[in-house]
CSV table of C-alpha atoms in Angstrom, one decimal:
chain,number,residue,atom,x,y,z
S,1,MET,CA,0.9,-7.4,-33.3
S,2,THR,CA,0.2,-3.8,-32.1
S,3,LEU,CA,0.6,-1.9,-28.9
S,4,THR,CA,-3.1,-1.5,-28.8
S,5,GLU,CA,-3.6,-5.3,-28.8
S,6,LEU,CA,-1.0,-5.6,-26.0
S,7,ARG,CA,-2.8,-3.0,-23.9
S,8,TYR,CA,-6.0,-5.0,-24.4
S,9,ILE,CA,-4.6,-8.3,-23.2
S,10,VAL,CA,-3.0,-6.6,-20.2
S,11,ALA,CA,-6.4,-5.0,-19.3
S,12,VAL,CA,-8.2,-8.4,-19.7
S,13,ALA,CA,-5.6,-10.1,-17.5
S,14,ARG,CA,-6.0,-7.3,-14.9
S,15,GLU,CA,-9.8,-7.2,-14.9
S,16,ARG,CA,-10.4,-10.9,-15.5
S,17,HIS,CA,-13.4,-9.8,-17.5
S,18,PHE,CA,-13.7,-8.7,-21.1
S,19,GLY,CA,-16.5,-6.2,-20.4
S,20,ARG,CA,-14.6,-4.4,-17.6
S,21,ALA,CA,-11.4,-4.5,-19.7
S,22,ALA,CA,-13.2,-2.9,-22.6
S,23,GLU,CA,-14.5,-0.1,-20.3
S,24,ALA,CA,-11.0,0.5,-18.9
S,25,CYS,CA,-9.7,0.8,-22.5
S,26,HIS,CA,-12.6,3.0,-23.6
S,27,VAL,CA,-13.7,0.7,-26.4
S,28,SER,CA,-16.6,-1.6,-27.1
S,29,GLN,CA,-16.4,-5.2,-25.9
S,30,PRO,CA,-16.7,-6.6,-29.4
S,31,THR,CA,-13.8,-4.4,-30.6
S,32,LEU,CA,-11.6,-5.7,-27.7
S,33,SER,CA,-12.6,-9.3,-28.1
S,34,VAL,CA,-11.9,-9.3,-31.8
S,35,ALA,CA,-8.5,-7.8,-31.2
S,36,VAL,CA,-7.6,-10.3,-28.5
S,37,LYS,CA,-8.7,-13.2,-30.7
S,38,LYS,CA,-6.7,-11.8,-33.6
S,39,LEU,CA,-3.6,-11.8,-31.4
S,40,GLU,CA,-4.2,-15.3,-30.2
S,41,ASP,CA,-4.6,-16.5,-33.8
S,42,GLU,CA,-1.4,-14.7,-34.8
S,43,LEU,CA,0.5,-16.4,-31.9
S,44,ASP,CA,-1.3,-19.7,-32.4
S,45,LEU,CA,-2.1,-20.2,-28.7
S,46,LYS,CA,-4.6,-19.3,-26.1
S,47,ILE,CA,-3.8,-16.4,-23.8
S,48,PHE,CA,-7.1,-16.6,-21.9
S,49,GLU,CA,-9.5,-19.4,-20.9
S,50,ARG,CA,-13.0,-18.2,-21.4
S,51,GLY,CA,-15.7,-19.8,-19.3
S,52,GLY,CA,-18.2,-18.8,-16.6
S,53,SER,CA,-18.3,-15.3,-15.3
S,54,GLU,CA,-14.5,-14.8,-15.0
S,55,VAL,CA,-11.7,-15.1,-17.5
S,56,SER,CA,-8.5,-16.9,-16.4
S,57,VAL,CA,-5.0,-16.5,-17.9
S,58,THR,CA,-3.2,-19.6,-19.3
S,59,PRO,CA,0.3,-20.4,-18.0
S,60,LEU,CA,1.8,-19.3,-21.3
S,61,GLY,CA,-0.6,-16.4,-21.3
S,62,GLU,CA,0.9,-15.2,-18.0
S,63,GLU,CA,4.3,-14.9,-19.6
S,64,ILE,CA,2.9,-13.1,-22.6
S,65,VAL,CA,1.0,-10.6,-20.5
S,66,ARG,CA,4.2,-9.9,-18.4
S,67,GLN,CA,6.1,-9.3,-21.6
S,68,ALA,CA,3.3,-7.2,-23.0
S,69,GLN,CA,3.4,-5.0,-19.9
S,70,SER,CA,7.1,-4.6,-20.3
S,71,VAL,CA,6.8,-3.6,-24.0
S,72,ILE,CA,4.1,-1.1,-23.1
S,73,GLU,CA,6.3,0.4,-20.4
S,74,GLN,CA,9.2,0.6,-22.8
S,75,ALA,CA,7.0,2.4,-25.3
S,76,ASN,CA,5.9,4.8,-22.6
S,77,ALA,CA,9.5,5.3,-21.6
S,78,ILE,CA,10.2,6.9,-25.0
S,79,LYS,CA,7.6,9.5,-24.3
S,80,GLU,CA,9.0,10.0,-20.8
S,81,ILE,CA,12.5,10.5,-22.2
S,82,ALA,CA,11.2,13.2,-24.4
S,83,LYS,CA,9.4,14.8,-21.4
S,84,ARG,CA,12.5,14.7,-19.3
S,85,GLY,CA,14.3,16.7,-21.9
S,86,LYS,CA,11.9,19.6,-21.0
S,87,ASP,CA,11.1,18.9,-17.4
S,88,PRO,CA,12.1,15.6,-15.6
S,89,LEU,CA,9.2,15.9,-13.2
S,90,ALA,CA,6.5,16.7,-15.7
S,91,GLY,CA,3.5,14.4,-15.5
S,92,ALA,CA,1.3,12.7,-12.9
S,93,LEU,CA,2.8,10.1,-10.5
S,94,ARG,CA,0.6,7.2,-9.5
S,95,LEU,CA,1.3,6.5,-5.9
S,96,GLY,CA,-0.2,3.8,-3.7
S,97,LEU,CA,-0.1,3.7,0.1
S,98,ILE,CA,-1.3,1.2,2.7
S,99,TYR,CA,-4.2,2.1,5.0
S,100,THR,CA,-2.1,2.6,8.1
S,101,ILE,CA,0.1,5.2,6.4
S,102,ALA,CA,-2.0,7.1,4.0
S,103,PRO,CA,-4.2,9.2,6.3
S,104,TYR,CA,-1.3,10.3,8.5
S,105,LEU,CA,1.4,11.0,5.8
S,106,LEU,CA,-0.6,12.2,2.9
S,107,PRO,CA,-1.9,15.6,4.1
S,108,GLU,CA,1.5,17.1,4.5
S,109,LEU,CA,3.1,15.2,1.6
S,110,VAL,CA,0.5,16.4,-0.8
S,111,ARG,CA,0.9,20.0,0.3
S,112,HIS,CA,4.6,19.7,-0.2
S,113,ILE,CA,4.3,18.3,-3.7
S,114,ILE,CA,1.7,20.9,-4.7
S,115,GLU,CA,4.0,23.7,-3.4
S,116,HIS,CA,7.3,22.4,-4.7
S,117,HIS,CA,6.4,20.2,-7.7
S,118,PRO,CA,3.0,21.4,-9.1
S,119,GLN,CA,3.9,19.8,-12.5
S,120,MET,CA,3.9,16.4,-10.8
S,121,PRO,CA,0.4,15.8,-9.4
S,122,LEU,CA,-0.1,12.7,-7.3
S,123,MET,CA,-2.7,10.2,-8.3
S,124,LEU,CA,-3.4,8.3,-5.1
S,125,GLN,CA,-4.5,4.8,-4.3
S,126,GLU,CA,-5.1,3.5,-0.7
S,127,ASN,CA,-5.2,-0.3,-0.4
S,128,PHE,CA,-3.8,-3.4,1.2
S,129,THR,CA,-0.2,-4.3,0.7
S,130,VAL,CA,-1.0,-7.4,-1.5
S,131,ARG,CA,-3.2,-5.3,-3.7
S,132,LEU,CA,-0.7,-2.5,-4.1
S,133,LEU,CA,2.0,-5.0,-5.1
S,134,GLU,CA,-0.3,-6.5,-7.7
S,135,MET,CA,-1.0,-3.0,-9.1
S,136,LEU,CA,2.7,-2.2,-9.2
S,137,ARG,CA,3.2,-5.5,-11.1
S,138,THR,CA,0.5,-4.7,-13.7
S,139,GLY,CA,1.6,-1.1,-14.2
S,140,GLU,CA,-1.5,0.4,-12.6
S,141,LEU,CA,0.8,2.2,-10.1
S,142,ASP,CA,4.2,3.8,-10.6
S,143,CYS,CA,5.3,3.4,-6.9
S,144,ALA,CA,4.0,2.6,-3.5
S,145,ILE,CA,4.8,3.4,0.1
S,146,LEU,CA,4.7,0.2,2.1
S,147,ALA,CA,5.8,-1.2,5.4
S,148,GLU,CA,8.4,-4.1,5.5
S,149,PRO,CA,8.4,-7.0,5.3
S,150,PHE,CA,6.4,-7.8,2.1
S,151,PRO,CA,6.7,-10.5,-0.5
S,152,ASP,CA,9.7,-10.0,-2.8
S,153,ALA,CA,8.2,-8.9,-6.1
S,154,GLY,CA,11.5,-7.9,-7.7
S,155,LEU,CA,10.9,-4.3,-6.9
S,156,ALA,CA,13.4,-1.5,-6.4
S,157,VAL,CA,13.1,-0.3,-2.8
S,158,ALA,CA,14.4,2.8,-1.0
S,159,PRO,CA,13.9,3.2,2.8
S,160,LEU,CA,12.0,6.2,4.0
S,161,TYR,CA,11.8,6.1,7.8
S,162,ASP,CA,11.6,3.9,10.9
S,163,GLU,CA,8.3,4.3,12.9
S,164,PRO,CA,8.0,3.3,16.5
S,165,PHE,CA,4.8,1.9,17.9
S,166,MET,CA,2.8,3.2,20.9
S,167,VAL,CA,0.0,1.8,23.1
S,168,ALA,CA,-3.4,3.5,23.0
S,169,VAL,CA,-5.4,3.1,26.3
S,170,PRO,CA,-8.5,4.6,27.8
S,171,GLN,CA,-8.0,7.8,29.8
S,172,HIS,CA,-8.6,6.2,33.2
S,173,HIS,CA,-6.9,2.9,32.5
S,174,ALA,CA,-4.1,1.8,34.9
S,175,LEU,CA,-1.6,1.8,32.0
S,176,ALA,CA,-2.4,5.4,31.3
S,177,GLN,CA,-0.6,6.4,34.4
S,178,LEU,CA,2.7,4.8,33.3
S,179,ARG,CA,5.6,6.5,31.6
S,180,GLU,CA,6.2,3.5,29.4
S,181,VAL,CA,4.6,0.0,28.8
S,182,SER,CA,6.2,-3.3,28.2
S,183,ALA,CA,4.8,-5.8,25.7
S,184,GLU,CA,4.5,-8.3,28.6
S,185,ALA,CA,2.1,-5.9,30.3
S,186,LEU,CA,-0.3,-6.2,27.4
S,187,LYS,CA,-0.9,-9.9,27.8
S,188,ALA,CA,-3.6,-9.4,30.4
S,189,GLU,CA,-5.4,-6.7,28.4
S,190,THR,CA,-8.3,-6.9,25.9
S,191,MET,CA,-6.5,-6.2,22.6
S,192,LEU,CA,-8.3,-4.6,19.7
S,193,LEU,CA,-6.8,-5.5,16.3
S,194,LEU,CA,-7.1,-4.6,12.7
S,195,GLY,CA,-8.8,-7.2,10.5
S,196,ASN,CA,-7.0,-9.7,8.2
S,197,GLY,CA,-5.3,-8.1,5.2
S,198,HIS,CA,-3.7,-5.3,7.2
S,199,CYS,CA,0.0,-5.7,7.5
S,200,PHE,CA,0.0,-3.7,10.7
S,201,ARG,CA,-2.1,-6.4,12.3
S,202,ASP,CA,0.8,-8.8,11.7
S,203,HIS,CA,3.2,-6.2,13.2
S,204,VAL,CA,1.1,-6.0,16.4
S,205,LEU,CA,0.9,-9.8,16.6
S,206,GLU,CA,4.7,-9.9,16.4
S,207,VAL,CA,4.7,-7.6,19.5
S,208,CYS,CA,2.0,-9.6,21.2
S,209,PRO,CA,2.1,-13.1,19.7
S,210,GLU,CA,-0.3,-14.5,22.4
S,211,PHE,CA,-3.2,-12.8,20.5
S,212,ALA,CA,-2.4,-14.7,17.3
S,213,ARG,CA,-4.7,-17.6,18.3
S,214,PHE,CA,-7.7,-16.9,20.4
S,215,SER,CA,-9.3,-19.6,22.5
S,216,SER,CA,-12.8,-20.8,21.5
S,217,ASP,CA,-14.4,-20.0,24.9
S,218,ALA,CA,-16.3,-16.8,25.7
S,219,GLU,CA,-13.3,-15.2,27.4
S,220,GLY,CA,-11.1,-15.7,24.4
S,221,ILE,CA,-13.7,-14.2,22.1
S,222,ARG,CA,-14.1,-11.2,24.4
S,223,LYS,CA,-10.4,-10.6,24.2
S,224,SER,CA,-10.5,-9.9,20.5
S,225,PHE,CA,-12.0,-7.4,18.2
S,226,GLU,CA,-11.2,-6.8,14.5
S,227,GLY,CA,-11.6,-3.3,13.2
S,228,SER,CA,-11.6,-1.9,9.7
S,229,SER,CA,-9.4,1.1,10.5
S,230,LEU,CA,-7.1,2.5,13.2
S,231,GLU,CA,-9.4,5.4,13.7
S,232,THR,CA,-12.4,3.1,14.4
S,233,ILE,CA,-10.3,1.1,16.9
S,234,LYS,CA,-9.0,4.2,18.6
S,235,HIS,CA,-12.6,5.3,19.2
S,236,MET,CA,-13.4,1.9,20.7
S,237,VAL,CA,-10.4,2.2,23.0
S,238,ALA,CA,-11.6,5.6,24.1
S,239,ALA,CA,-15.0,4.0,24.9
S,240,GLY,CA,-13.3,1.6,27.2
S,241,MET,CA,-13.5,-1.6,25.1
S,242,GLY,CA,-9.8,-2.4,25.4
S,243,VAL,CA,-6.3,-1.3,24.3
S,244,THR,CA,-4.5,-1.3,21.0
S,245,VAL,CA,-1.1,-0.7,19.4
S,246,VAL,CA,-0.7,2.1,16.9
S,247,PRO,CA,2.1,3.5,14.7
S,248,GLN,CA,3.6,6.8,15.9
S,249,LEU,CA,2.3,8.9,13.0
S,250,SER,CA,-1.3,8.0,13.9
S,251,VAL,CA,-0.9,9.6,17.3
S,252,PRO,CA,-2.6,13.1,17.2
S,253,ARG,CA,-0.6,16.0,18.4
S,254,ASP,CA,-3.4,17.0,20.7
S,255,ALA,CA,-4.5,13.8,22.5
S,256,PRO,CA,-8.3,13.4,22.3
S,257,GLU,CA,-10.5,13.2,25.4
S,258,HIS,CA,-10.8,9.8,27.0
S,259,LEU,CA,-7.7,8.4,25.1
S,260,ARG,CA,-4.0,8.3,26.1
S,261,PHE,CA,-0.9,7.1,24.2
S,262,VAL,CA,1.9,5.5,26.1
S,263,PRO,CA,5.4,4.7,24.7
S,264,PHE,CA,6.7,1.2,24.8
S,265,SER,CA,9.7,0.4,27.0
S,266,ALA,CA,12.9,-0.8,25.3
S,267,PRO,CA,13.2,-2.6,23.0
S,268,VAL,CA,10.6,-0.4,21.3
S,269,PRO,CA,8.8,-2.2,18.5
S,270,SER,CA,8.8,-0.4,15.2
S,271,ARG,CA,8.3,-0.8,11.4
S,272,ARG,CA,10.5,0.2,8.4
S,273,VAL,CA,8.5,2.2,5.9
S,274,VAL,CA,9.9,2.2,2.3
S,275,LEU,CA,9.2,3.5,-1.2
S,276,ALA,CA,8.9,0.7,-3.8
S,277,TRP,CA,8.7,0.9,-7.6
S,278,ARG,CA,9.2,-1.4,-10.6
S,279,ARG,CA,12.8,-1.6,-11.8
S,280,SER,CA,11.6,-0.8,-15.3
S,281,PHE,CA,10.1,2.5,-14.2
S,282,THR,CA,12.2,5.2,-15.9
S,283,ARG,CA,11.2,8.4,-14.0
S,284,TYR,CA,14.1,8.3,-11.6
S,285,GLU,CA,13.8,12.0,-10.9
S,286,ALA,CA,10.2,11.6,-9.9
S,287,ILE,CA,11.1,8.8,-7.4
S,288,ALA,CA,13.9,11.0,-5.9
S,289,ALA,CA,11.6,14.0,-5.6
S,290,LEU,CA,8.9,12.0,-3.9
S,291,ARG,CA,11.4,10.5,-1.4
S,292,ASN,CA,12.8,13.9,-0.7
S,293,ALA,CA,9.3,15.3,-0.2
S,294,VAL,CA,8.6,12.6,2.4
S,295,HIS,CA,11.8,13.5,4.2
S,296,ALA,CA,10.8,17.1,4.1
S,297,CYS,CA,7.6,16.5,6.0
S,298,ALA,CA,7.4,17.1,9.7
S,299,LEU,CA,7.2,13.5,11.1
S,300,PRO,CA,7.4,13.8,14.9
S,301,GLY,CA,8.9,10.8,16.7
S,302,ILE,CA,10.1,9.3,13.4
S,303,GLN,CA,13.6,8.3,12.5
S,304,LEU,CA,14.3,9.2,8.9
S,305,VAL,CA,16.5,6.8,6.9
S,306,ARG,CA,18.5,8.6,4.2
S,307,ALA,CA,20.8,5.9,3.1
């Protein structure tokens, strides 16, 4: 049993396809397939079920792949220990972020890292919460910036900040004239929502639960729209198609024409944004540096959590 074979089975489990796993490992498919079969023969069990266009992992195979990932991480940790002796922050940090955080936090965060920690470049991945959690589990990411709550995956978590929500309305909408808006006042409005898979959609539905189930008549259908991004939805709000709820960081410092952002009245809905990483990840200094970099960013309207 070799580390190379362990890397191959982790890749196959991640890709669910021998060809794609071989590409990811920069080897030919026959080389990878022979190595995986050799390991299965050595262990006298099947790690993968081969059939159809997709490979599945057997129940025992799941345990073996998890252990293989742990062994690979421990082997990598030896190199990290050696690096830390020279520079604790040396080496790229693979960071994931959800779609409703990345475009608003990253520009200043990346500038800060480049300026203060150029030896630790960020390798970035923007995705849904569920996908980022899977990538953390398989070792494709080192850490991720997420919004709570999310499924407990046995991760280490450090809070970053609490972010209030605001209401985005067309410039000449009646709500645009108010100093603050209650969640109750939104019940009569046409609400534009992010599509399924976005955790911020769930946050909005907690504020306005009446939009969780739309009626089947035309009026009910008219009252809903599912967008792929907050920016798309904000443009549609500006066009007069309805209103929406947005996180504070997505509010531009100079309000665009035809769009107004109104605060919520108390109690103001918000979300807790956190940094999550695998407990087996050994670059503690890198995690601390990233968290400090987030806290050093100018985040207007945000309550930093330093505990």
